[in-house]
XYZ file of N, CA and C in Angstrom:
714
model
N 88.118 97.531 67.238
C 88.548 96.348 67.983
C 88.653 96.647 69.479
N 89.141 97.859 69.842
C 89.267 98.234 71.233
C 87.908 98.635 71.804
N 87.694 98.348 73.084
C 86.443 98.706 73.731
C 86.276 100.220 73.778
N 85.056 100.684 73.519
C 84.717 102.092 73.671
C 84.505 102.359 75.158
N 85.320 103.228 75.732
C 85.274 103.481 77.168
C 84.328 104.608 77.557
N 83.637 105.188 76.595
C 82.780 106.332 76.908
C 81.620 105.957 77.822
N 81.205 104.679 77.798
C 80.098 104.231 78.648
C 80.536 103.161 79.642
N 81.819 103.141 79.988
C 82.345 102.096 80.852
C 81.704 102.143 82.245
N 81.187 103.312 82.641
C 80.532 103.415 83.952
C 79.277 102.557 84.043
N 78.764 102.131 82.879
C 77.589 101.247 82.859
C 77.980 99.770 82.848
N 79.286 99.510 82.901
C 79.793 98.129 82.884
C 80.849 97.961 83.981
N 80.432 98.188 85.210
C 81.396 98.197 86.309
C 82.014 96.833 86.572
N 81.310 95.756 86.223
C 81.907 94.423 86.396
C 83.105 94.236 85.478
N 83.089 94.910 84.330
C 84.240 94.850 83.433
C 85.433 95.563 84.073
N 85.184 96.693 84.743
C 86.259 97.405 85.442
C 86.874 96.492 86.503
N 86.019 95.782 87.222
C 86.510 94.822 88.222
C 87.356 93.736 87.565
N 86.889 93.208 86.449
C 87.625 92.152 85.743
C 88.994 92.639 85.277
N 89.030 93.865 84.769
C 90.291 94.436 84.291
C 91.293 94.536 85.448
N 90.820 94.985 86.594
C 91.718 95.148 87.732
C 92.153 93.806 88.310
N 91.258 92.836 88.296
C 91.619 91.512 88.805
C 92.649 90.848 87.900
N 92.447 90.964 86.599
C 93.398 90.389 85.648
C 94.766 91.051 85.790
N 94.770 92.367 85.960
C 96.029 93.097 86.103
C 96.745 92.713 87.388
N 95.981 92.566 88.468
C 96.587 92.170 89.737
C 97.209 90.778 89.627
N 96.561 89.879 88.908
C 97.137 88.546 88.702
C 98.485 88.639 87.994
N 98.561 89.491 86.979
C 99.808 89.638 86.239
C 100.926 90.170 87.131
N 100.622 91.247 87.877
C 101.639 91.855 88.730
C 102.047 90.883 89.841
N 101.084 90.205 90.425
C 101.388 89.245 91.486
C 102.279 88.120 90.975
N 101.994 87.628 89.769
C 102.818 86.564 89.197
C 104.244 87.052 88.974
N 104.376 88.281 88.457
C 105.706 88.838 88.201
C 106.512 88.949 89.493
N 105.880 89.456 90.541
C 106.577 89.622 91.817
C 106.868 88.269 92.459
N 105.918 87.351 92.370
C 106.134 86.013 92.941
C 107.317 85.316 92.272
N 107.378 85.376 90.953
C 108.483 84.747 90.233
C 109.836 85.344 90.628
N 109.818 86.578 91.133
C 111.046 87.312 91.434
C 111.368 87.303 92.936
N 110.550 86.633 93.740
C 110.663 86.801 95.193
C 111.990 86.294 95.755
N 112.522 85.216 95.225
C 113.813 84.705 95.714
C 114.916 85.740 95.498
N 114.955 86.283 94.294
C 115.966 87.290 93.984
C 115.718 88.565 94.776
N 114.451 88.915 94.966
C 114.119 90.106 95.747
C 114.664 89.984 97.167
N 114.553 88.807 97.732
C 115.055 88.562 99.084
C 116.574 88.755 99.137
N 117.268 88.251 98.126
C 118.725 88.406 98.064
C 119.125 89.868 97.882
N 118.359 90.597 97.053
C 118.669 92.007 96.786
C 118.531 92.835 98.054
N 117.475 92.587 98.834
C 117.294 93.336 100.077
C 118.463 93.126 101.022
N 119.000 91.919 101.063
C 120.126 91.634 101.960
C 121.421 92.272 101.467
N 121.619 92.295 100.158
C 122.908 92.700 99.596
C 123.027 94.200 99.336
N 121.918 94.866 99.035
C 121.965 96.273 98.646
C 122.016 97.188 99.865
N 122.669 98.346 99.684
C 122.751 99.333 100.746
C 122.101 100.654 100.341
N 121.394 100.644 99.215
C 120.630 101.816 98.803
C 119.444 101.996 99.740
N 118.806 103.176 99.739
C 117.582 103.348 100.537
C 116.559 102.271 100.170
N 115.855 101.757 101.166
C 114.927 100.653 100.917
C 113.826 101.052 99.927
N 113.481 102.339 99.891
C 112.464 102.777 98.929
C 112.945 102.568 97.503
N 114.224 102.849 97.259
C 114.798 102.649 95.922
C 114.890 101.166 95.582
N 115.225 100.355 96.573
C 115.337 98.912 96.338
C 113.996 98.347 95.884
N 112.920 98.714 96.571
C 111.598 98.231 96.207
C 111.199 98.645 94.796
N 111.454 99.895 94.444
C 111.128 100.378 93.099
C 111.879 99.578 92.040
N 113.160 99.343 92.278
C 113.974 98.600 91.310
C 113.468 97.168 91.147
N 113.122 96.524 92.254
C 112.647 95.139 92.187
C 111.362 95.054 91.383
N 110.431 95.949 91.637
C 109.167 95.936 90.898
C 109.405 96.122 89.411
N 110.222 97.080 89.063
C 110.493 97.355 87.652
C 111.168 96.158 86.980
N 112.149 95.582 87.639
C 112.858 94.439 87.052
C 111.940 93.232 86.910
N 111.095 93.002 87.903
C 110.175 91.859 87.846
C 109.190 92.005 86.696
N 108.648 93.195 86.500
C 107.678 93.421 85.424
C 108.351 93.381 84.064
N 109.547 93.938 83.977
C 110.269 93.897 82.700
C 110.612 92.466 82.315
N 110.933 91.653 83.292
C 111.240 90.249 83.006
C 110.008 89.517 82.480
N 108.852 89.793 83.084
C 107.620 89.131 82.649
C 107.164 89.635 81.293
N 107.221 90.955 81.099
C 106.797 91.546 79.829
C 105.302 91.759 79.763
N 104.893 92.636 78.813
C 103.475 92.917 78.616
C 103.283 93.549 77.248
N 102.013 93.673 76.820
C 101.690 94.273 75.526
C 101.727 95.793 75.661
N 102.825 96.403 75.291
C 103.035 97.830 75.516
C 102.482 98.679 74.370
N 102.094 99.905 74.725
C 101.688 100.914 73.747
C 102.700 102.051 73.846
N 103.130 102.551 72.716
C 104.128 103.623 72.697
C 103.465 104.963 73.009
N 103.111 105.127 74.271
C 102.467 106.354 74.739
C 102.978 106.662 76.140
N 103.492 107.858 76.322
C 104.046 108.243 77.623
C 102.921 108.609 78.585
N 103.040 108.131 79.827
C 102.114 108.487 80.892
C 102.806 109.414 81.883
N 102.017 110.226 82.552
C 102.566 111.177 83.503
C 101.951 110.937 84.881
N 102.685 111.296 85.931
C 102.163 111.145 87.281
C 103.264 110.783 88.256
N 102.988 110.979 89.558
C 103.957 110.714 90.612
C 103.860 109.275 91.090
N 104.063 108.373 90.173
C 104.038 106.946 90.487
C 105.258 106.305 89.838
N 105.847 105.335 90.534
C 107.128 104.769 90.101
C 107.088 104.165 88.701
N 106.128 103.301 88.468
C 106.088 102.522 87.230
C 104.816 102.876 86.477
N 104.971 103.384 85.268
C 103.827 103.791 84.449
C 103.949 103.160 83.073
N 102.876 102.539 82.591
C 102.934 101.889 81.288
C 101.567 101.900 80.609
N 101.516 102.454 79.404
C 100.323 102.304 78.570
C 100.415 100.933 77.915
N 99.325 100.176 77.972
C 99.381 98.802 77.483
C 98.021 98.352 76.966
N 98.065 97.242 76.231
C 96.841 96.573 75.816
C 96.514 95.479 76.827
N 95.238 95.306 77.108
C 94.790 94.187 77.909
C 93.767 93.415 77.079
N 94.061 92.144 76.835
C 93.202 91.312 75.986
C 92.414 90.323 76.839
N 91.118 90.277 76.608
C 90.196 89.389 77.296
C 89.432 88.631 76.219
N 88.963 87.423 76.479
C 88.222 86.688 75.437
C 87.043 87.459 74.857
N 86.446 88.352 75.669
C 85.258 89.069 75.215
C 85.522 90.505 74.788
N 86.701 91.031 75.055
C 86.988 92.428 74.716
C 88.488 92.675 74.775
N 88.874 93.843 74.277
C 90.250 94.321 74.419
C 90.164 95.793 74.814
N 91.103 96.236 75.637
C 91.030 97.594 76.161
C 92.428 98.190 76.266
N 92.499 99.503 76.082
C 93.741 100.217 76.341
C 93.754 100.609 77.813
N 94.893 100.397 78.435
C 94.997 100.606 79.874
C 96.170 101.507 80.216
N 95.930 102.423 81.155
C 97.010 103.215 81.749
C 97.331 102.571 83.085
N 98.417 101.830 83.130
C 98.780 101.051 84.314
C 99.771 101.834 85.175
N 99.394 102.043 86.432
C 100.245 102.729 87.396
C 100.560 101.762 88.536
N 101.842 101.561 88.804
C 102.261 100.660 89.886
C 103.241 101.403 90.784
N 102.894 101.511 92.042
C 103.773 102.188 92.992
C 104.336 101.159 93.964
N 105.553 101.392 94.417
C 106.222 100.473 95.334
C 106.592 101.202 96.611
N 106.414 100.528 97.732
C 106.821 101.084 99.015
C 107.515 99.984 99.820
N 108.533 100.393 100.572
C 109.242 99.466 101.462
C 109.158 100.017 102.872
N 108.553 99.251 103.778
C 108.390 99.704 105.152
C 108.639 98.550 106.111
N 108.936 98.900 107.342
C 109.138 97.889 108.375
C 107.893 97.007 108.495
N 108.095 95.757 108.823
C 106.993 94.796 108.868
C 105.938 95.187 109.910
N 106.319 96.017 110.859
C 105.354 96.480 111.856
C 104.267 97.348 111.229
N 104.525 97.879 110.025
C 103.551 98.720 109.315
C 102.892 97.982 108.153
N 102.883 96.664 108.188
C 102.428 95.907 107.034
C 100.902 95.922 106.839
N 100.148 96.442 107.773
C 98.685 96.401 107.665
C 98.102 97.520 106.814
N 98.908 98.534 106.509
C 98.421 99.670 105.732
C 99.480 100.123 104.736
N 99.075 101.001 103.821
C 100.026 101.672 102.939
C 99.569 103.123 102.813
N 100.511 104.058 102.897
C 100.202 105.477 102.842
C 100.229 105.964 101.400
N 99.169 106.678 101.007
C 99.007 107.131 99.633
C 98.781 108.636 99.583
N 99.099 109.214 98.422
C 98.811 110.605 98.150
C 97.664 110.691 97.149
N 97.040 111.846 97.070
C 95.931 112.037 96.133
C 96.388 111.871 94.690
N 97.652 112.151 94.415
C 98.187 112.015 93.058
C 98.315 110.557 92.642
N 98.035 109.633 93.564
C 98.123 108.205 93.276
C 96.754 107.535 93.242
N 95.683 108.330 93.284
C 94.331 107.777 93.380
C 93.401 108.377 92.333
N 92.438 107.565 91.883
C 91.333 108.095 91.083
C 90.040 108.099 91.893
N 90.027 107.450 93.061
C 88.874 107.470 93.951
C 88.793 108.790 94.701
N 87.623 109.068 95.238
C 87.472 110.136 96.209
C 87.645 109.525 97.594
N 88.466 110.142 98.417
C 88.663 109.661 99.779
C 87.519 110.191 100.633
N 86.733 109.274 101.171
C 85.622 109.638 102.051
C 85.852 108.971 103.403
N 86.015 109.772 104.440
C 86.303 109.227 105.765
C 85.997 110.272 106.832
N 85.881 109.819 108.064
C 85.832 110.705 109.220
C 87.257 110.903 109.714
N 87.611 112.159 109.917
C 88.980 112.454 110.313
C 88.976 113.597 111.332
N 89.475 113.307 112.511
C 89.502 114.291 113.600
C 88.113 114.847 113.860
N 87.106 113.962 113.797
C 85.748 114.356 114.084
C 85.032 115.076 112.970
N 85.658 115.170 111.794
C 85.046 115.853 110.663
C 84.941 114.910 109.462
N 83.914 115.123 108.643
C 83.768 114.352 107.411
C 84.725 114.890 106.352
N 85.453 113.997 105.734
C 86.410 114.362 104.689
C 85.984 113.727 103.376
N 85.946 114.544 102.331
C 85.672 114.052 100.982
C 86.593 114.805 100.030
N 87.647 114.115 99.585
C 88.656 114.741 98.731
C 88.924 113.836 97.531
N 88.801 114.396 96.347
C 88.938 113.612 95.111
C 90.395 113.355 94.786
N 90.691 112.137 94.371
C 92.013 111.802 93.868
C 92.306 112.542 92.569
N 93.573 112.606 92.204
C 93.994 113.432 91.076
C 94.180 112.669 89.771
N 94.055 111.336 89.795
C 94.175 110.563 88.551
C 92.772 110.388 87.958
N 92.577 110.679 86.678
C 91.263 110.455 86.066
C 90.928 108.963 86.019
N 89.640 108.646 86.082
C 89.220 107.244 85.955
C 89.540 106.700 84.571
N 89.345 107.542 83.566
C 89.704 107.234 82.187
C 90.542 108.389 81.677
N 91.724 108.084 81.178
C 92.643 109.120 80.702
C 92.523 109.259 79.190
N 92.411 110.498 78.736
C 92.366 110.788 77.298
C 93.734 111.318 76.868
N 94.396 110.589 75.987
C 95.713 110.971 75.478
C 95.664 111.030 73.963
N 95.762 112.249 73.442
C 95.737 112.455 71.995
C 94.478 111.874 71.367
N 93.367 112.049 72.075
C 92.094 111.580 71.548
C 91.833 110.096 71.732
N 92.711 109.410 72.448
C 92.556 107.974 72.698
C 92.343 107.769 74.192
N 91.382 106.927 74.559
C 91.042 106.717 75.960
C 91.704 105.461 76.524
N 92.150 105.590 77.779
C 92.804 104.492 78.514
C 92.136 104.362 79.872
N 91.743 103.148 80.242
C 91.194 102.907 81.566
C 92.342 102.900 82.579
N 92.167 103.587 83.673
C 93.215 103.702 84.690
C 93.165 102.526 85.661
N 94.313 101.935 85.922
C 94.430 100.862 86.913
C 95.635 101.149 87.795
N 95.426 101.103 89.104
C 96.499 101.413 90.049
C 96.755 100.219 90.963
N 98.011 99.795 91.014
C 98.439 98.670 91.853
C 99.534 99.165 92.800
N 99.500 98.678 94.044
C 100.564 99.008 94.990
C 101.252 97.736 95.462
N 102.582 97.799 95.457
C 103.407 96.683 95.916
C 104.122 97.132 97.186
N 103.876 96.436 98.274
C 104.424 96.825 99.578
C 105.428 95.764 100.032
N 106.688 96.169 100.168
C 107.737 95.265 100.621
C 107.880 95.402 102.143
N 107.580 94.332 102.841
C 107.625 94.325 104.303
C 108.953 93.721 104.761
N 109.784 94.544 105.364
C 111.122 94.073 105.725
C 111.405 94.342 107.200
N 112.494 93.782 107.656
C 112.974 94.018 109.019
C 114.497 94.071 108.963
N 115.103 94.551 110.037
C 116.572 94.575 110.107
C 116.999 93.582 111.183
N 117.916 92.698 110.803
C 118.338 91.676 111.753
C 119.428 92.212 112.684
N 119.939 91.340 113.537
C 120.926 91.754 114.538
C 122.237 92.227 113.927
N 122.448 91.892 112.652
C 123.658 92.335 111.951
C 123.403 93.594 111.127
N 122.251 94.223 111.348
C 121.872 95.456 110.671
C 121.716 95.246 109.155
N 121.228 94.054 108.802
C 120.983 93.707 107.402
C 119.473 93.646 107.162
N 119.033 94.199 106.027
C 117.606 94.172 105.704
C 117.179 92.763 105.297
N 116.104 92.290 105.897
C 115.552 90.987 105.542
C 114.114 91.169 105.076
N 113.858 90.795 103.829
C 112.515 90.889 103.282
C 111.671 89.770 103.866
N 110.577 90.122 104.542
C 109.740 89.139 105.223
C 108.546 88.702 104.388
N 107.964 89.629 103.657
C 106.794 89.317 102.838
C 106.540 90.476 101.882
N 105.618 90.258 100.941
C 105.248 91.296 99.976
C 103.725 91.323 99.881
N 103.156 92.510 100.021
C 101.714 92.680 99.897
C 101.417 93.468 98.621
N 100.488 92.956 97.839
C 100.130 93.607 96.576
C 98.636 93.891 96.588
N 98.264 95.127 96.289
C 96.861 95.526 96.366
C 96.434 96.265 95.110
N 95.221 95.971 94.665
C 94.611 96.678 93.535
C 93.677 97.746 94.086
N 94.018 99.011 93.876
C 93.189 100.114 94.357
C 92.021 100.295 93.397
N 90.790 100.300 93.883
C 89.652 100.431 92.970
C 89.688 101.718 92.166
N 89.346 101.600 90.909
C 89.154 102.774 90.060
C 88.024 103.618 90.642
N 88.093 104.923 90.456
C 87.073 105.813 90.981
C 85.670 105.504 90.495
N 85.551 104.817 89.362
C 84.241 104.422 88.866
C 83.556 103.452 89.834
N 84.347 102.792 90.667
C 83.822 101.807 91.622
C 83.609 102.419 93.005
N 83.561 103.733 93.074
C 83.469 104.446 94.345
C 82.386 103.880 95.260
N 81.190 103.739 94.749
C 80.067 103.327 95.604
C 80.178 101.888 96.084
N 80.990 101.083 95.425
C 81.180 99.708 95.869
C 82.179 99.609 97.019
N 83.129 100.538 97.066
C 84.220 100.399 98.018
C 84.317 101.525 99.047
N 83.733 102.671 98.753
C 83.799 103.806 99.681
C 82.599 104.707 99.439
N 81.412 104.156 99.716
C 80.168 104.865 99.395
C 80.006 106.139 100.204
N 80.467 106.113 101.461
C 80.327 107.285 102.322
C 81.421 107.250 103.374
N 81.402 108.247 104.260
C 82.495 108.375 105.234
C 82.492 107.250 106.259
N 81.362 106.586 106.430
C 81.275 105.487 107.393
C 81.550 104.128 106.761
N 81.388 104.046 105.456
C 81.648 102.813 104.704
C 82.925 103.047 103.903
N 84.061 102.846 104.547
C 85.320 103.305 103.967
C 86.411 102.250 104.056
N 87.400 102.383 103.198
C 88.579 101.513 103.219
C 89.809 102.280 103.707
N 89.591 103.529 104.164
C 90.705 104.422 104.482
C 90.881 104.623 105.982
N 92.120 104.919 106.366
C 92.470 105.374 107.698
C 93.170 106.727 107.560
N 93.234 107.476 108.640
C 93.885 108.787 108.584
C 95.352 108.632 108.201
N 95.805 109.529 107.336
C 97.195 109.496 106.904
C 98.112 110.208 107.880
N 99.408 110.025 107.673
C 100.394 110.642 108.566
C 100.827 111.998 108.001
N 99.925 112.962 108.051
C 100.261 114.303 107.619
C 99.631 115.299 108.589
N 100.234 116.466 108.693
C 99.757 117.487 109.626
C 99.231 118.683 108.859
N 97.912 118.887 108.800
C 97.365 120.075 108.141
C 97.884 121.360 108.777
N 98.135 121.337 110.084
C 98.618 122.534 110.771
C 99.971 122.985 110.238
N 100.772 122.025 109.771
C 102.092 122.360 109.214
C 102.054 122.502 107.703
N 100.862 122.421 107.126
C 100.729 122.596 105.684
C 101.201 121.413 104.873
N 101.278 120.234 105.509
C 101.737 119.050 104.789
C 100.654 118.555 103.834
N 101.098 117.992 102.716
C 100.180 117.494 101.699
C 99.313 116.372 102.263
N 98.044 116.384 101.857
C 97.094 115.387 102.345
C 97.557 113.987 101.971
N 97.519 113.095 102.953
C 97.815 111.687 102.740
C 96.741 110.853 103.419
N 96.600 109.651 102.941
C 95.619 108.741 103.515
C 96.231 107.353 103.537
N 95.817 106.544 104.505
C 96.313 105.178 104.571
C 95.226 104.209 104.128
N 95.591 103.336 103.208
C 94.696 102.258 102.794
C 94.803 101.124 103.802
N 93.670 100.696 104.336
C 93.640 99.542 105.235
C 93.490 98.283 104.389
N 94.505 97.442 104.401
C 94.424 96.189 103.641
C 93.267 95.329 104.137
N 93.043 95.312 105.435
C 91.973 94.490 105.996
C 90.607 94.967 105.516
N 90.397 96.256 105.488
C 89.111 96.788 105.046
C 88.887 96.530 103.562
N 89.925 96.696 102.747
C 89.786 96.430 101.322
C 89.540 94.947 101.081
N 90.247 94.110 101.806
C 90.097 92.664 101.646
C 88.701 92.204 102.075
N 88.120 92.880 103.063
C 86.769 92.541 103.490
C 85.750 92.839 102.398
N 86.036 93.837 101.565
C 85.154 94.181 100.448
C 85.312 93.191 99.295
N 86.556 92.835 98.995
C 86.860 91.913 97.895
C 88.176 91.216 98.219
N 88.133 89.969 98.686
C 89.356 89.273 99.122
C 90.468 89.252 98.080
N 90.117 89.194 96.806
C 91.143 89.078 95.763
C 91.960 90.349 95.611
N 91.484 91.465 96.105
C 92.177 92.742 95.883
C 93.456 92.896 96.691
N 93.664 92.041 97.671
C 94.891 92.093 98.472
C 95.535 90.712 98.469
N 96.735 90.628 97.939
C 97.471 89.373 97.881
C 98.724 89.480 98.743
N 99.020 88.421 99.480
C 100.159 88.415 100.400
C 101.122 87.310 99.987
N 102.310 87.708 99.583
C 103.324 86.754 99.132
C 104.343 86.532 100.242
N 104.433 85.302 100.776
C 105.442 85.006 101.801
C 106.793 84.728 101.131
N 107.799 84.656 101.940
C 109.121 84.334 101.423
C 109.327 82.823 101.404
N 110.252 82.336 100.539
C 110.547 80.897 100.489
C 111.004 80.412 101.863
N 110.648 79.181 102.241
C 110.017 78.139 101.413
C 108.494 78.109 101.488
N 107.896 79.126 102.122
C 106.432 79.140 102.219
C 105.813 79.258 100.841
N 104.641 78.676 100.684
C 103.958 78.630 99.387
C 102.901 79.727 99.321
N 102.862 80.404 98.201
C 101.843 81.438 97.984
C 100.568 80.823 97.431
N 99.450 81.278 97.947
C 98.136 80.869 97.417
C 97.327 82.120 97.137
N 96.762 82.162 95.936
C 95.926 83.304 95.527
C 94.702 83.388 96.413
N 94.458 84.589 96.959
C 93.282 84.819 97.802
C 92.132 85.275 96.924
N 91.082 84.492 96.898
C 89.946 84.814 96.029
C 88.653 85.044 96.804
């Protein structure tokens, strides 16, 4: 009944469909929770990174999904093995969702680590060509069962008002392409969705890269969704 993923590289449009469907689910969950998310940012005094993680988890738990009793591993906030049902197929999915909270002045990008990617990062950096593979497999094998990897990032854009209170201004949600889609989204160092990350090789800091929302959206508008705060109305970008 489940799709055989051994030849999924020959069906890249299906990979796109899986990621688009997943992004719709996550976007709906966060949108339904946006009013409460705004209140939580104002009321909580925990680090903003923790607040964002909690909101994402609560929003997804409220919505619910078809879960599989299989533990996933990795340095990502929210991990869930699940079933994804489509009229033409069904697939096992390893869903990874990371949350970040940053000042609204940084809303155009999100900083990622290799442990959060299945793509290879191809870019020019400090005058040199960089090609570094992400650490998440495109398809994960767990106890002889295969799961297609899908990675979503939820970015909470906030500011601090004159009373030193956090105000959530908007939420950006992005579907990071699976590494199987490498040639569609980052074929070479000049055709890239990445910007240099905020890390110093001279100090031995771990490699980081910034995803440009604008560059990803130029490749596929649906991959980046922007949720405003009430009373503004959200419209799906397709």
